Amino acid sequence: AQSVSQHNHHVILSEAASLELGCNYSYGGTVNLFWYVQYPGQHLQLLLKYFSGDPLVKGIKGFEAEFIKSKFSFNLRKPSVQWSDTAEYFCAVNARRMTTDSWGKLQFGAGTQVVVTP
Amino acid sequence: GAVVSQHPSWVICKSGTSVKIECRSLDFQATTMFWYRQFPKQSLMLMATSNEGSKATYEQGVEKDKFLINHASLTLSTLTVTSAHPEDSSFYICSARGSHTFGSGTRLTVV
């Protein structure tokens, strides 16, 4: 079955620490990959996305993610977090088997709650 | 570009009443929109796919008669929660195919 897995449900770290959030998916075919962030009480915002090309994707707010096809992974990273990065982070994937197919529905991981302490 | 607007941002209603939520694509035409539900501390779950000019496609376990979807134009999809009950209290979010962005969500509280 198609699925998106985020390894950590909760992460607590100090300001200036480095952050890496894992995301693995189980899809066949071609995938589009996304990371979204949801700040407390706010709606989802797109951090970055990968469609094709350079597997290292840079997003907003200093975040980046690397698509490793052989590992079915799309991990999110930030070298030095700030208190304002406290939020929930969602990985999402959609896929299609053939170029003539429509893209499937966007499926989300369970989310990772990140708390950055001062 | 590709902005999706959702209204209202929050609503409180009495049990047994119906609530309509609107999702608009502001600067593009959306033949397909998606409706999600997010319970507290949980991920987004796709409820249904809204297709302009045709019937919506519902995910397994989502009652089509309870969550009525209308997509009458290329820029507007509506979700009506009929005969709402407290267990329908949730955060409802829409998106449009191709935009990769989401509406700001509607916090529904049924009392």
mmCIF file of C-alpha atoms in Angstrom:
data_model
loop_
_atom_site.group_PDB
_atom_site.id
_atom_site.type_symbol
_atom_site.label_atom_id
_atom_site.label_comp_id
_atom_site.label_asym_id
_atom_site.label_seq_id
_atom_site.Cartn_x
_atom_site.Cartn_y
_atom_site.Cartn_z
ATOM 1 C CA ALA A 1 0.000 0.000 0.000
ATOM 2 C CA GLN A 2 1.134 3.545 -0.656
ATOM 3 C CA SER A 3 2.269 5.316 2.461
ATOM 4 C CA VAL A 4 4.295 8.206 3.796
ATOM 5 C CA SER A 5 6.270 7.722 6.990
ATOM 6 C CA GLN A 6 7.736 10.373 9.212
ATOM 7 C CA HIS A 7 10.041 8.772 11.700
ATOM 8 C CA ASN A 8 9.856 11.200 14.565
ATOM 9 C CA HIS A 9 6.625 12.353 16.102
ATOM 10 C CA HIS A 10 8.260 14.847 18.427
ATOM 11 C CA VAL A 11 11.616 16.567 18.291
ATOM 12 C CA ILE A 12 12.924 18.947 20.921
ATOM 13 C CA LEU A 13 16.107 20.862 20.320
ATOM 14 C CA SER A 14 17.866 24.041 21.298
ATOM 15 C CA GLU A 15 18.286 27.152 19.214
ATOM 16 C CA ALA A 16 21.221 26.967 16.800
ATOM 17 C CA ALA A 17 21.078 23.177 16.724
ATOM 18 C CA SER A 18 20.771 21.416 13.398
ATOM 19 C CA LEU A 19 17.515 19.784 12.430
ATOM 20 C CA GLU A 20 16.848 16.785 10.247
ATOM 21 C CA LEU A 21 13.412 15.273 9.839
ATOM 22 C CA GLY A 22 13.026 11.978 8.102
ATOM 23 C CA CYS A 23 10.436 11.154 5.474
ATOM 24 C CA ASN A 24 10.131 7.887 3.591
ATOM 25 C CA TYR A 25 7.517 6.885 1.103
ATOM 26 C CA SER A 26 6.398 3.690 -0.561
ATOM 27 C CA TYR A 27 5.198 4.515 -4.035
ATOM 28 C CA GLY A 28 5.958 3.150 -7.438
ATOM 29 C CA GLY A 29 6.470 5.353 -10.429
ATOM 30 C CA THR A 30 7.246 9.044 -10.459
ATOM 31 C CA VAL A 31 6.734 11.110 -7.334
ATOM 32 C CA ASN A 32 6.267 14.720 -6.360
ATOM 33 C CA LEU A 33 7.479 15.435 -2.851
ATOM 34 C CA PHE A 34 6.556 18.249 -0.500
ATOM 35 C CA TRP A 35 7.305 19.559 2.949
ATOM 36 C CA TYR A 36 4.744 21.746 4.659
ATOM 37 C CA VAL A 37 4.952 23.622 7.930
ATOM 38 C CA GLN A 38 2.073 24.475 10.248
ATOM 39 C CA TYR A 39 2.845 27.053 12.909
ATOM 40 C CA PRO A 40 0.700 26.970 16.051
ATOM 41 C CA GLY A 41 -2.827 28.055 15.232
ATOM 42 C CA GLN A 42 -2.045 28.653 11.586
ATOM 43 C CA HIS A 43 -2.678 26.936 8.302
ATOM 44 C CA LEU A 44 -0.316 24.866 6.215
ATOM 45 C CA GLN A 45 2.445 26.632 4.354
ATOM 46 C CA LEU A 46 4.572 25.127 1.639
ATOM 47 C CA LEU A 47 8.245 24.977 2.655
ATOM 48 C CA LEU A 48 9.626 23.339 -0.462
ATOM 49 C CA LYS A 49 8.821 20.857 -3.166
ATOM 50 C CA TYR A 50 10.583 18.471 -5.507
ATOM 51 C CA PHE A 51 9.282 17.578 -8.940
ATOM 52 C CA SER A 52 12.400 16.733 -10.916
ATOM 53 C CA GLY A 53 15.986 17.813 -11.497
ATOM 54 C CA ASP A 54 18.464 18.597 -8.746
ATOM 55 C CA PRO A 55 17.601 16.281 -5.857
ATOM 56 C CA LEU A 56 18.757 18.876 -3.335
ATOM 57 C CA VAL A 57 15.951 21.361 -3.000
ATOM 58 C CA LYS A 58 16.176 24.667 -1.196
ATOM 59 C CA GLY A 59 13.071 26.161 0.319
ATOM 60 C CA ILE A 60 12.026 29.117 2.368
ATOM 61 C CA LYS A 61 13.304 30.055 5.831
ATOM 62 C CA GLY A 62 16.633 28.294 5.292
ATOM 63 C CA PHE A 63 15.209 24.809 4.893
ATOM 64 C CA GLU A 64 16.400 22.277 2.354
ATOM 65 C CA ALA A 65 15.537 18.696 1.521
ATOM 66 C CA GLU A 66 17.272 15.943 -0.375
ATOM 67 C CA PHE A 67 15.509 13.411 -2.538
ATOM 68 C CA ILE A 68 17.317 10.073 -2.478
ATOM 69 C CA LYS A 69 15.460 7.868 -4.912
ATOM 70 C CA SER A 70 17.239 4.668 -3.952
ATOM 71 C CA LYS A 71 16.188 5.142 -0.343
ATOM 72 C CA PHE A 72 12.695 6.430 -1.115
ATOM 73 C CA SER A 73 13.503 9.322 1.180
ATOM 74 C CA PHE A 74 13.026 13.076 1.236
ATOM 75 C CA ASN A 75 14.552 14.321 4.471
ATOM 76 C CA LEU A 76 14.197 17.908 5.592
ATOM 77 C CA ARG A 77 17.133 19.795 7.052
ATOM 78 C CA LYS A 78 18.013 23.113 8.550
ATOM 79 C CA PRO A 79 21.568 23.814 9.736
ATOM 80 C CA SER A 80 20.635 26.136 12.595
ATOM 81 C CA VAL A 81 17.127 26.379 13.970
ATOM 82 C CA GLN A 82 15.480 29.314 15.654
ATOM 83 C CA TRP A 83 12.789 29.479 18.267
ATOM 84 C CA SER A 84 10.410 30.612 15.537
ATOM 85 C CA ASP A 85 10.827 27.242 13.807
ATOM 86 C CA THR A 86 8.655 25.674 16.486
ATOM 87 C CA ALA A 87 5.874 24.118 14.436
ATOM 88 C CA GLU A 88 4.536 20.911 13.026
ATOM 89 C CA TYR A 89 6.122 19.656 9.836
ATOM 90 C CA PHE A 90 4.380 17.446 7.309
ATOM 91 C CA CYS A 91 5.871 15.485 4.467
ATOM 92 C CA ALA A 92 3.532 14.806 1.541
ATOM 93 C CA VAL A 93 3.769 12.785 -1.636
ATOM 94 C CA ASN A 94 1.788 12.242 -4.760
ATOM 95 C CA ALA A 95 2.684 9.895 -7.561
ATOM 96 C CA ARG A 96 1.813 8.477 -10.919
ATOM 97 C CA ARG A 97 2.929 5.269 -12.573
ATOM 98 C CA MET A 98 3.053 6.454 -16.151
ATOM 99 C CA THR A 99 3.328 9.863 -17.761
ATOM 100 C CA THR A 100 -0.095 9.323 -19.269
ATOM 101 C CA ASP A 101 -1.641 8.854 -15.837
ATOM 102 C CA SER A 102 -3.040 11.647 -13.708
ATOM 103 C CA TRP A 103 -1.236 12.487 -10.519
ATOM 104 C CA GLY A 104 -2.642 10.626 -7.552
ATOM 105 C CA LYS A 105 -3.959 12.239 -4.429
ATOM 106 C CA LEU A 106 -1.595 14.024 -2.098
ATOM 107 C CA GLN A 107 -0.895 11.829 0.889
ATOM 108 C CA PHE A 108 0.507 13.223 4.111
ATOM 109 C CA GLY A 109 2.758 11.781 6.742
ATOM 110 C CA ALA A 110 1.628 11.861 10.350
ATOM 111 C CA GLY A 111 3.644 14.987 11.041
ATOM 112 C CA THR A 112 6.548 15.838 13.309
ATOM 113 C CA GLN A 113 6.100 18.307 16.127
ATOM 114 C CA VAL A 114 9.277 20.340 16.482
ATOM 115 C CA VAL A 115 9.890 22.388 19.600
ATOM 116 C CA VAL A 116 12.873 24.720 19.682
ATOM 117 C CA THR A 117 13.900 25.897 23.113
ATOM 118 C CA PRO A 118 15.662 29.226 23.659
ATOM 119 C CA GLY B 1 0.057 33.070 -7.929
ATOM 120 C CA ALA B 2 -2.099 29.980 -7.292
ATOM 121 C CA VAL B 3 -3.773 31.386 -4.202
ATOM 122 C CA VAL B 4 -6.589 29.466 -2.590
ATOM 123 C CA SER B 5 -8.959 31.343 -0.321
ATOM 124 C CA GLN B 6 -11.219 29.702 2.217
ATOM 125 C CA HIS B 7 -14.179 31.146 4.088
ATOM 126 C CA PRO B 8 -15.140 31.308 6.876
ATOM 127 C CA SER B 9 -12.007 30.863 8.929
ATOM 128 C CA TRP B 10 -14.006 29.676 11.889
ATOM 129 C CA VAL B 11 -17.601 28.835 12.647
ATOM 130 C CA ILE B 12 -19.536 27.666 15.675
ATOM 131 C CA CYS B 13 -22.868 26.014 15.063
ATOM 132 C CA LYS B 14 -25.500 24.130 16.981
ATOM 133 C CA SER B 15 -25.807 20.396 16.691
ATOM 134 C CA GLY B 16 -28.198 19.437 13.918
ATOM 135 C CA THR B 17 -27.629 22.503 11.779
ATOM 136 C CA SER B 18 -25.730 22.692 8.476
ATOM 137 C CA VAL B 19 -22.618 24.675 7.726
ATOM 138 C CA LYS B 20 -21.254 25.699 4.334
ATOM 139 C CA ILE B 21 -17.557 26.270 3.736
ATOM 140 C CA GLU B 22 -16.287 27.952 0.579
ATOM 141 C CA CYS B 23 -13.024 27.401 -1.231
ATOM 142 C CA ARG B 24 -12.026 29.776 -4.021
ATOM 143 C CA SER B 25 -9.124 29.821 -6.401
ATOM 144 C CA LEU B 26 -8.270 33.506 -6.683
ATOM 145 C CA ASP B 27 -5.993 33.826 -9.682
ATOM 146 C CA PHE B 28 -6.447 30.605 -11.591
ATOM 147 C CA GLN B 29 -9.124 28.157 -12.666
ATOM 148 C CA ALA B 30 -9.377 24.965 -10.718
ATOM 149 C CA THR B 31 -11.250 22.103 -12.312
ATOM 150 C CA THR B 32 -10.321 19.945 -9.345
ATOM 151 C CA MET B 33 -10.223 20.871 -5.685
ATOM 152 C CA PHE B 34 -9.535 18.756 -2.650
ATOM 153 C CA TRP B 35 -11.114 18.804 0.781
ATOM 154 C CA TYR B 36 -9.173 17.647 3.804
ATOM 155 C CA ARG B 37 -9.957 17.294 7.471
ATOM 156 C CA GLN B 38 -7.449 17.640 10.245
ATOM 157 C CA PHE B 39 -8.241 16.536 13.784
ATOM 158 C CA PRO B 40 -6.202 18.008 16.651
ATOM 159 C CA LYS B 41 -2.622 16.817 16.672
ATOM 160 C CA GLN B 42 -3.188 14.658 13.615
ATOM 161 C CA SER B 43 -2.285 14.805 9.979
ATOM 162 C CA LEU B 44 -4.490 15.889 7.104
ATOM 163 C CA MET B 45 -6.832 13.276 5.745
ATOM 164 C CA LEU B 46 -8.286 13.646 2.284
ATOM 165 C CA MET B 47 -12.070 13.591 2.441
ATOM 166 C CA ALA B 48 -13.054 14.109 -1.157
ATOM 167 C CA THR B 49 -12.044 15.359 -4.564
ATOM 168 C CA SER B 50 -14.281 18.029 -5.989
ATOM 169 C CA ASN B 51 -14.671 18.072 -9.767
ATOM 170 C CA GLU B 52 -16.096 21.043 -11.626
ATOM 171 C CA GLY B 53 -19.311 20.112 -13.353
ATOM 172 C CA SER B 54 -19.478 16.559 -12.054
ATOM 173 C CA LYS B 55 -19.929 14.591 -8.876
ATOM 174 C CA ALA B 56 -17.305 14.639 -6.174
ATOM 175 C CA THR B 57 -15.246 11.577 -5.429
ATOM 176 C CA TYR B 58 -15.276 10.609 -1.757
ATOM 177 C CA GLU B 59 -12.630 8.717 0.137
ATOM 178 C CA GLN B 60 -13.512 5.504 1.869
ATOM 179 C CA GLY B 61 -15.394 6.094 5.092
ATOM 180 C CA VAL B 62 -16.545 9.623 4.226
ATOM 181 C CA GLU B 63 -20.314 9.961 4.034
ATOM 182 C CA LYS B 64 -21.257 11.731 0.828
ATOM 183 C CA ASP B 65 -24.717 12.608 2.144
ATOM 184 C CA LYS B 66 -23.244 14.258 5.195
ATOM 185 C CA PHE B 67 -20.469 16.164 3.466
ATOM 186 C CA LEU B 68 -22.058 17.681 0.394
ATOM 187 C CA ILE B 69 -19.681 19.060 -2.174
ATOM 188 C CA ASN B 70 -20.617 21.393 -4.984
ATOM 189 C CA HIS B 71 -18.163 22.609 -7.602
ATOM 190 C CA ALA B 72 -20.356 24.733 -9.816
ATOM 191 C CA SER B 73 -17.681 26.986 -11.258
ATOM 192 C CA LEU B 74 -14.002 26.880 -12.083
ATOM 193 C CA THR B 75 -13.144 29.039 -9.092
ATOM 194 C CA LEU B 76 -15.471 27.856 -6.351
ATOM 195 C CA SER B 77 -16.038 24.634 -4.478
ATOM 196 C CA THR B 78 -18.253 24.396 -1.417
ATOM 197 C CA LEU B 79 -18.385 21.823 1.344
ATOM 198 C CA THR B 80 -21.591 21.628 3.354
ATOM 199 C CA VAL B 81 -21.546 19.714 6.603
ATOM 200 C CA THR B 82 -25.148 18.647 7.030
ATOM 201 C CA SER B 83 -26.788 17.906 10.360
ATOM 202 C CA ALA B 84 -23.548 18.641 12.121
ATOM 203 C CA HIS B 85 -22.675 16.849 15.329
ATOM 204 C CA PRO B 86 -19.929 17.516 17.869
ATOM 205 C CA GLU B 87 -17.801 14.745 16.375
ATOM 206 C CA ASP B 88 -17.706 16.750 13.132
ATOM 207 C CA SER B 89 -15.769 19.472 14.933
ATOM 208 C CA SER B 90 -12.488 19.690 13.107
ATOM 209 C CA PHE B 91 -10.283 21.811 10.908
ATOM 210 C CA TYR B 92 -11.380 21.639 7.277
ATOM 211 C CA ILE B 93 -8.893 22.608 4.602
ATOM 212 C CA CYS B 94 -9.117 22.873 0.837
ATOM 213 C CA SER B 95 -6.585 22.813 -1.919
ATOM 214 C CA ALA B 96 -6.650 22.964 -5.691
ATOM 215 C CA ARG B 97 -4.993 20.623 -8.125
ATOM 216 C CA GLY B 98 -1.765 22.060 -9.386
ATOM 217 C CA SER B 99 -1.477 24.814 -6.809
ATOM 218 C CA HIS B 100 0.313 22.881 -4.055
ATOM 219 C CA THR B 101 -0.971 25.449 -1.599
ATOM 220 C CA PHE B 102 -3.834 25.225 0.825
ATOM 221 C CA GLY B 103 -6.608 27.453 1.964
ATOM 222 C CA SER B 104 -6.266 28.948 5.408
ATOM 223 C CA GLY B 105 -8.683 26.394 6.781
ATOM 224 C CA THR B 106 -12.006 26.531 8.578
ATOM 225 C CA ARG B 107 -12.215 25.669 12.247
ATOM 226 C CA LEU B 108 -15.652 24.120 12.799
ATOM 227 C CA THR B 109 -16.958 23.731 16.322
ATOM 228 C CA VAL B 110 -20.297 22.042 16.797
ATOM 229 C CA VAL B 111 -21.905 22.602 20.177
#
